[in-house]
Tab-separated table of C-alpha atoms in Angstrom:
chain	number	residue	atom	x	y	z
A	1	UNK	CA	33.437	-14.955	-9.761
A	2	UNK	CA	30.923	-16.477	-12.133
A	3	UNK	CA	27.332	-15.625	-12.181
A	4	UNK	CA	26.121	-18.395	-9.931
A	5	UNK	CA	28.223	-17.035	-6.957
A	6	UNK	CA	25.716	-14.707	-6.284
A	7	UNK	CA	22.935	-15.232	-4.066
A	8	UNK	CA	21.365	-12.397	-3.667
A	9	UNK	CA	19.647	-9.528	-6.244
A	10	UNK	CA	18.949	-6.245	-5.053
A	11	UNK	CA	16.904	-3.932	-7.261
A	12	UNK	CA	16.026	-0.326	-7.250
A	13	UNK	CA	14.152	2.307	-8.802
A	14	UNK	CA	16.047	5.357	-9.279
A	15	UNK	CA	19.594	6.464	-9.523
A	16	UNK	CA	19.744	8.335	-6.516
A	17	UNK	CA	19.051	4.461	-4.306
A	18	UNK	CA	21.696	2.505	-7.061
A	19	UNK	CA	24.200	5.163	-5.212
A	20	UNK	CA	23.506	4.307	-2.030
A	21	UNK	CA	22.902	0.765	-2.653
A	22	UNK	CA	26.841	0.544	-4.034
A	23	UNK	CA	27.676	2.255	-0.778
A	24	UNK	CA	26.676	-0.370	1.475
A	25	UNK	CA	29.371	-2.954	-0.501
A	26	UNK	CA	31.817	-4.281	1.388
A	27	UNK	CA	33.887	-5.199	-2.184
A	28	UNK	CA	32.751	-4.047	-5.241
A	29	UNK	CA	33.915	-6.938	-7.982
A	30	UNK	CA	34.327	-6.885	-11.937
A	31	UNK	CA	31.244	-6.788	-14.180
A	32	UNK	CA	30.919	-10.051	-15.721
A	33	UNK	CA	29.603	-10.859	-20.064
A	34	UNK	CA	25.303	-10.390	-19.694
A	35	UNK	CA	23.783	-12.450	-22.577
A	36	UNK	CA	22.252	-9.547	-25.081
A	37	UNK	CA	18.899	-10.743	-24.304
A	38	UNK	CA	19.248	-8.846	-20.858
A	39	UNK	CA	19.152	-5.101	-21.648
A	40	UNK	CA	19.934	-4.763	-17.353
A	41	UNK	CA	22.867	-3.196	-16.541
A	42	UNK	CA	24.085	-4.848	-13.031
A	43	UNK	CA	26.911	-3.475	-10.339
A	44	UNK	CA	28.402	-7.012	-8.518
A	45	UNK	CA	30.070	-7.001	-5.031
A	46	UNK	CA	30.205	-8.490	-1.758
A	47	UNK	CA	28.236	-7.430	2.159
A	48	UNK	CA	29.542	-9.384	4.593
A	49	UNK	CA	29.348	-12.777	3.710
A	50	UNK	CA	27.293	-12.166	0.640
A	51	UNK	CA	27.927	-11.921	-3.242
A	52	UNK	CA	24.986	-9.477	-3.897
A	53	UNK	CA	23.775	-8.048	-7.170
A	54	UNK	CA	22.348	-4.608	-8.132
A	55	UNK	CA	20.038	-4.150	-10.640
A	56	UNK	CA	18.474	-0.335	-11.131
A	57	UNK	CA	15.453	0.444	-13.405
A	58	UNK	CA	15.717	2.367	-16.692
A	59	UNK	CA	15.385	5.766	-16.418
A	60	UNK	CA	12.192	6.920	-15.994
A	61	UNK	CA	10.413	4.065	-16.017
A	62	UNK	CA	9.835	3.091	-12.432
A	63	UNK	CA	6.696	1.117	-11.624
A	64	UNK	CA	5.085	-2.281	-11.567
A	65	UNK	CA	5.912	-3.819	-14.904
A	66	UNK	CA	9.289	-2.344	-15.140
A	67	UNK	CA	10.410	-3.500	-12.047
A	68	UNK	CA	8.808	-7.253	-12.787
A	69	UNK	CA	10.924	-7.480	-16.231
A	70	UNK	CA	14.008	-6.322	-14.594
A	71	UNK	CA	13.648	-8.768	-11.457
A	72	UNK	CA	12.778	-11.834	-13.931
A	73	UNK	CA	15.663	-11.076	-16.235
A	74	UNK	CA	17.826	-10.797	-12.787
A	75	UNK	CA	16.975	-13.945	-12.010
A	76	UNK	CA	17.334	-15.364	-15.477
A	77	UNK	CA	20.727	-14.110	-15.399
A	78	UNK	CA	22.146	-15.229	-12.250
A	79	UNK	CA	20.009	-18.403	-11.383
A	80	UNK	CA	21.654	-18.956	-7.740
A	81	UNK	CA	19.676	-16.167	-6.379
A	82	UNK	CA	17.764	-16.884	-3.039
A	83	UNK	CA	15.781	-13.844	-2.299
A	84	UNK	CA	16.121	-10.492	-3.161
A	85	UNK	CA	15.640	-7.358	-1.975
A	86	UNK	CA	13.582	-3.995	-3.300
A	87	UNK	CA	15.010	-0.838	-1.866
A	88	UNK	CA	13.966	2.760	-2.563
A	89	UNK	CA	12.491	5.591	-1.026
A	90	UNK	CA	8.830	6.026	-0.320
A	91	UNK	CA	5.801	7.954	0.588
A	92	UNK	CA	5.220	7.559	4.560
A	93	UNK	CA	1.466	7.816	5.951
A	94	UNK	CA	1.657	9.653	8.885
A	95	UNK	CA	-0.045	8.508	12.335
A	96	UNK	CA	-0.850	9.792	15.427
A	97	UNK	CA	0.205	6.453	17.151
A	98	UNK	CA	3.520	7.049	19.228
A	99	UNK	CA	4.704	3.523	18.043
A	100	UNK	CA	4.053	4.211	14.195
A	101	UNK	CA	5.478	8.000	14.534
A	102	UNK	CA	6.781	8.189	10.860
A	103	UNK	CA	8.705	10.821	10.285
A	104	UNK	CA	11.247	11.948	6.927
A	105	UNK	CA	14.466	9.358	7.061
A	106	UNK	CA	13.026	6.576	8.551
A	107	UNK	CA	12.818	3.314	7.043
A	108	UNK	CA	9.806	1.057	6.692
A	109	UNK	CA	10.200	-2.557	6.171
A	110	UNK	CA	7.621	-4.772	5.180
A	111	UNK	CA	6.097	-7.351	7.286
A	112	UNK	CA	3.022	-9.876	7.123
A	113	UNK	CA	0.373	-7.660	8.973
A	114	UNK	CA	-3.644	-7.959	9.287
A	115	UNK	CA	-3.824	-10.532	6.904
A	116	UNK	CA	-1.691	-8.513	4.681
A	117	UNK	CA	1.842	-10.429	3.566
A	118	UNK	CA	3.720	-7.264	3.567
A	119	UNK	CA	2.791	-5.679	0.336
A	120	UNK	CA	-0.832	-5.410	-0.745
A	121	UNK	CA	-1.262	-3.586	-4.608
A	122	UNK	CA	-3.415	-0.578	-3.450
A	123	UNK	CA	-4.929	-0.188	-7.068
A	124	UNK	CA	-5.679	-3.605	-8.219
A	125	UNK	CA	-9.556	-4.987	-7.545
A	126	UNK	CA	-12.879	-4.131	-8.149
A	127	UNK	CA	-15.359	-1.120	-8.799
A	128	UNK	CA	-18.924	-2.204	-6.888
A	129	UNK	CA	-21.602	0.268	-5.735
A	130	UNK	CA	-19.772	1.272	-2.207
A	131	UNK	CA	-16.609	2.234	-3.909
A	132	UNK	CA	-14.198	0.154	-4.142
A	133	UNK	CA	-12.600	-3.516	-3.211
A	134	UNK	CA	-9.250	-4.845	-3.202
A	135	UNK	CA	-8.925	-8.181	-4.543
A	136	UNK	CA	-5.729	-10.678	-4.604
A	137	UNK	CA	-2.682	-11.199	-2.469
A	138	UNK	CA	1.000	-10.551	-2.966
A	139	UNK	CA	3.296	-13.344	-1.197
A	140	UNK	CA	5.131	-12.870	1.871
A	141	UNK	CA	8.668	-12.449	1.940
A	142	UNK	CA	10.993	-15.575	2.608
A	143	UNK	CA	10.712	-17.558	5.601
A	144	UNK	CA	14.915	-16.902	5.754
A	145	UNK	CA	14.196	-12.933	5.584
A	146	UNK	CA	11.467	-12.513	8.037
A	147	UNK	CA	13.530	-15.277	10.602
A	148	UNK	CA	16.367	-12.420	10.079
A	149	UNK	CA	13.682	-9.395	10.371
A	150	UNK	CA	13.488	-10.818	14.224
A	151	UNK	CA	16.952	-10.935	14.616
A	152	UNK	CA	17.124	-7.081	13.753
A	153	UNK	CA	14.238	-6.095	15.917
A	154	UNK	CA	15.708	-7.894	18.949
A	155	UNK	CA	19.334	-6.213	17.948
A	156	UNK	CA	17.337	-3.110	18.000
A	157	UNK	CA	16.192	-3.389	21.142
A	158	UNK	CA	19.062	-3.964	22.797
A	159	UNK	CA	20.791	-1.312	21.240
A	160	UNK	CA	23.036	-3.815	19.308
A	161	UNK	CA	22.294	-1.900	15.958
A	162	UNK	CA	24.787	-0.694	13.708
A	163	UNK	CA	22.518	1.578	11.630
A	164	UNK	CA	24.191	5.084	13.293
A	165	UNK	CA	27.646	4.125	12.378
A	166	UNK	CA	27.017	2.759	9.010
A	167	UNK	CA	24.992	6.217	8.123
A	168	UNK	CA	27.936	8.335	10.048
A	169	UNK	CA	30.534	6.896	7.429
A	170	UNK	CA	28.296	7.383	4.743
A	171	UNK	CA	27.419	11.177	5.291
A	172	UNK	CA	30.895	11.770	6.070
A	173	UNK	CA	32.057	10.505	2.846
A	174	UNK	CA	28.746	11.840	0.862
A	175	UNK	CA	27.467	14.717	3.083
A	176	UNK	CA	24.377	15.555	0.634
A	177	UNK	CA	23.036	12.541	2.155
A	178	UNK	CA	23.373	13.957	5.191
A	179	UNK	CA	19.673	15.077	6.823
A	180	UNK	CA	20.933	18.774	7.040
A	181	UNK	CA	20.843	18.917	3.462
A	182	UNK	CA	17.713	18.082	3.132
A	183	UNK	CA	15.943	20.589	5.141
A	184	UNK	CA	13.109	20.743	7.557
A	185	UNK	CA	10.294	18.280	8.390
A	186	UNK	CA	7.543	19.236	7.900
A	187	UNK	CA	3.955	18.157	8.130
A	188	UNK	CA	0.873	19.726	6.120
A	189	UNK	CA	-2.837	18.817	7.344
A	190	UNK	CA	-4.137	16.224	4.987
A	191	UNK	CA	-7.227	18.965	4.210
A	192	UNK	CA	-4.844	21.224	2.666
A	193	UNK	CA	-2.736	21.569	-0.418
A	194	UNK	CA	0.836	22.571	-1.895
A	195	UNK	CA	-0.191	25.863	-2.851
A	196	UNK	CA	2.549	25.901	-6.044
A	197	UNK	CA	5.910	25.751	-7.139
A	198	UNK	CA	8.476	23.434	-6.580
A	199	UNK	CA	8.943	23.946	-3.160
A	200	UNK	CA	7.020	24.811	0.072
A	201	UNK	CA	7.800	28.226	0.438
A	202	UNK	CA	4.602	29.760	-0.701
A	203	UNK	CA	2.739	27.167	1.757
A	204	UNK	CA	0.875	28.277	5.073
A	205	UNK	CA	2.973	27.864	8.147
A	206	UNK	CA	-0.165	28.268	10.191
A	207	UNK	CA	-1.496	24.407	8.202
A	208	UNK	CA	1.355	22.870	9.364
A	209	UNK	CA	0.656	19.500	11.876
A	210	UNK	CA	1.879	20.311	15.518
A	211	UNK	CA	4.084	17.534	16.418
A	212	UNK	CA	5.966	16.854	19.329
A	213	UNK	CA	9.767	16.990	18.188
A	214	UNK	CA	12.178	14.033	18.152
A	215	UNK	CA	14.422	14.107	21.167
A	216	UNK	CA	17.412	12.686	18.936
A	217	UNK	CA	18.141	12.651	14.624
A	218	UNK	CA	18.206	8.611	15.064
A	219	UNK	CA	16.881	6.725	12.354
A	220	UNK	CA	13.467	4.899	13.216
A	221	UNK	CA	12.650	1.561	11.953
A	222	UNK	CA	9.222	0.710	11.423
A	223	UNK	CA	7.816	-2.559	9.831
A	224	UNK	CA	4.389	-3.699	8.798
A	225	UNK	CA	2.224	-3.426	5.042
A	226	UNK	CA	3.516	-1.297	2.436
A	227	UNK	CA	0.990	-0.350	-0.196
A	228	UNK	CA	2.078	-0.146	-3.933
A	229	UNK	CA	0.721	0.478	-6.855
A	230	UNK	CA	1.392	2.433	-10.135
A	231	UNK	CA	0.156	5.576	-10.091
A	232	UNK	CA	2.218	8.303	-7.737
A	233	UNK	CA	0.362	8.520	-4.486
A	234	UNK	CA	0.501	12.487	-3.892
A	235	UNK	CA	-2.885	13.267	-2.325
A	236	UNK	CA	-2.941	12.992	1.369
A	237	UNK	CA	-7.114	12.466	1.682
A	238	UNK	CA	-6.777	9.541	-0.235
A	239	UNK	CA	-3.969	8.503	1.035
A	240	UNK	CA	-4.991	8.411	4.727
A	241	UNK	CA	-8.776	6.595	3.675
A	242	UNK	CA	-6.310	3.822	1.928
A	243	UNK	CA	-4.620	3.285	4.815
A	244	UNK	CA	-7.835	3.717	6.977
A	245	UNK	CA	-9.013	0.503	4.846
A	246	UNK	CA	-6.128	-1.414	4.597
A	247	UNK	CA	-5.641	-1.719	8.603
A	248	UNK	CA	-3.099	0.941	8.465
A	249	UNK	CA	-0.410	0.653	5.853
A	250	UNK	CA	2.914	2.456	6.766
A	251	UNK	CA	3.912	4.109	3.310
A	252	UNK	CA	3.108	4.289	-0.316
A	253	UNK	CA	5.596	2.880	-3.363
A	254	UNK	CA	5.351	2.438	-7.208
A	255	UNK	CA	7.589	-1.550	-7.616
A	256	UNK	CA	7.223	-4.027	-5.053
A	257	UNK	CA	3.652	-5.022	-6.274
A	258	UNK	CA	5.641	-6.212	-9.448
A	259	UNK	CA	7.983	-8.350	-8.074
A	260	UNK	CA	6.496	-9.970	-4.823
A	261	UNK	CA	4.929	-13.192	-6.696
A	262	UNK	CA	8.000	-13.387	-9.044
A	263	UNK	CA	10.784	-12.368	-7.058
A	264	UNK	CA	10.982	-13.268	-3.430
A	265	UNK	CA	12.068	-10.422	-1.598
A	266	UNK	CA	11.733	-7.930	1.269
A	267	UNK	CA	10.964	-4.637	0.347
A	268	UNK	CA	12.799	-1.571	2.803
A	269	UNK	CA	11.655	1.921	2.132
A	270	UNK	CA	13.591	5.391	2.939
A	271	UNK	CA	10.566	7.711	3.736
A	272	UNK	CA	11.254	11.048	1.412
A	273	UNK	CA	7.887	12.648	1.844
A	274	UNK	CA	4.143	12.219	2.988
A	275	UNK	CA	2.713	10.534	-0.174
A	276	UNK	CA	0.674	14.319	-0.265
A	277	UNK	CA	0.315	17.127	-2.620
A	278	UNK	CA	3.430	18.792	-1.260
A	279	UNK	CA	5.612	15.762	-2.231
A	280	UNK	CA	9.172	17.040	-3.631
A	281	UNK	CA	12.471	15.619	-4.224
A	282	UNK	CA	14.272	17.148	-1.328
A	283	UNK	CA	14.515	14.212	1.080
A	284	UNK	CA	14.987	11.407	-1.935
């Protein structure tokens, strides 16, 4: 196929997603000759009816601006792209609301919500004497995306989804991205913090948040504002008062901010950890 078959870029932060972003082809097609102006490295397939590409961030340099260079060069490179999306894993704000019950391995998609278009840059406004005020927008994903984000909630409902049998195949093929490799889920109170170490081993059981276990290991899906910015959000306090302000945001993530006014897209995040102090790789 030549480049302007494909009509939709998908971009991701870390190697870790460009795995399971190559999963979900269908076909997986031949790499085709990238102008040297376009230091991106791209994987090219097929999802259905779909010629997608993947684009993944240079090593350690996930944030705002990286993810704005690659999605502009993405574009640059294949110009029938329609909309993209930004997939990763993310920091999840927990909630005592049954209906917003985040817990590790759910996904969060973003959605206009309280004025918000889906994504609102955390860190980007204004010092004045009360603190601090968030100034800007980010644009809303496609009309085309959100028409389909319906579509999936009503599947959902009905129990229509395919979600269980797509993550079934992949955990059978790949079991360490199965959720008993990742361990327990657990939840600190915001007021305390990871103790040391890489893990939580050293922590106190007796700070943990008493929540009322999940009758079933299904995946939830939970959609609203996702707050980004580029610093790493690993302080729970601060976390929950951002959220507090925002209207309730649903998790914390370093790209999307970059892309949304350049690069129309949806963003979908994995929730790996609590966007708190005991933040770890485990559930990535």
């Amino acid at each position: 196929l030549r480049h302007e078959y494909y009509t939709v870029g998908w971009v991701c932060a870390l190697p870790v997603e460009l795995a399971a972003a190559q999963e979900m082809l269908d076909e997986k097609h031949d790499s085709l000759p990238i102008d040297s102006s376009d230091p991106n490295s791209y994987t090219l397939g097929r999802i259905g009816h779909h010629n997608v590409v993947i684009s993944c961030l240079p090593a350690s340099k996930t944030g705002s601006t990286s993810a704005t260079a690659a999605a502009i060069r993405l574009k640059s490179t294949f110009p029938s792209i329609r909309f993209g999306l930004m997939v990763g894993v993310g920091g999840g704000v927990p909630n005592t609301d049954p209906s917003r019950d985040i817990r590790l391995g759910d996904v969060v998609v973003s959605q206009p919500c309280n004025r918000h278009g889906g994504v609102i840059q955390y860190d980007f406004g204004k010092s004045i004497p009360d603190g601090f005020e968030w100034t800007g927008s980010l644009n809303a994903p496609p009309e085309v995306l959100l028409n389909a984000l319906s579509t999936l909630q009503a599947n959902y409902v009905r129990l229509q989804t395919r979600l269980p049998e797509y993550l079934a195949s992949l955990t059978l093929r790949l079991p360490h991205f199965s959720r008993e490799e990742a361990g327990d889920d657990i939840l600190f109170l915001a007021n305390y913090d990871h103790v040391g170490g890489h893990t939580c081993e050293q922590c106190s059981r007796d700070k943990l948040v008493q929540r009322i276990a999940r009758t079933n290991q299904d995946v939830n899906i939970h959609y609203g504002t996702i707050a980004s910015g580029n610093r790493v959000m690993r302080h729970a306090r601060e976390r929950d008062d951002i959220s507090k302000k925002l209207g309730g945001v649903l998790c914390f993530e370093m790209e999307a901010a970059g892309v949304m006014d350049r690069f129309p897209c949806l963003v979908i995040r994995g929730i790996c950890d609590y966007a708190d102090s005991h933040k770890n790789k485990t559930w990535q």
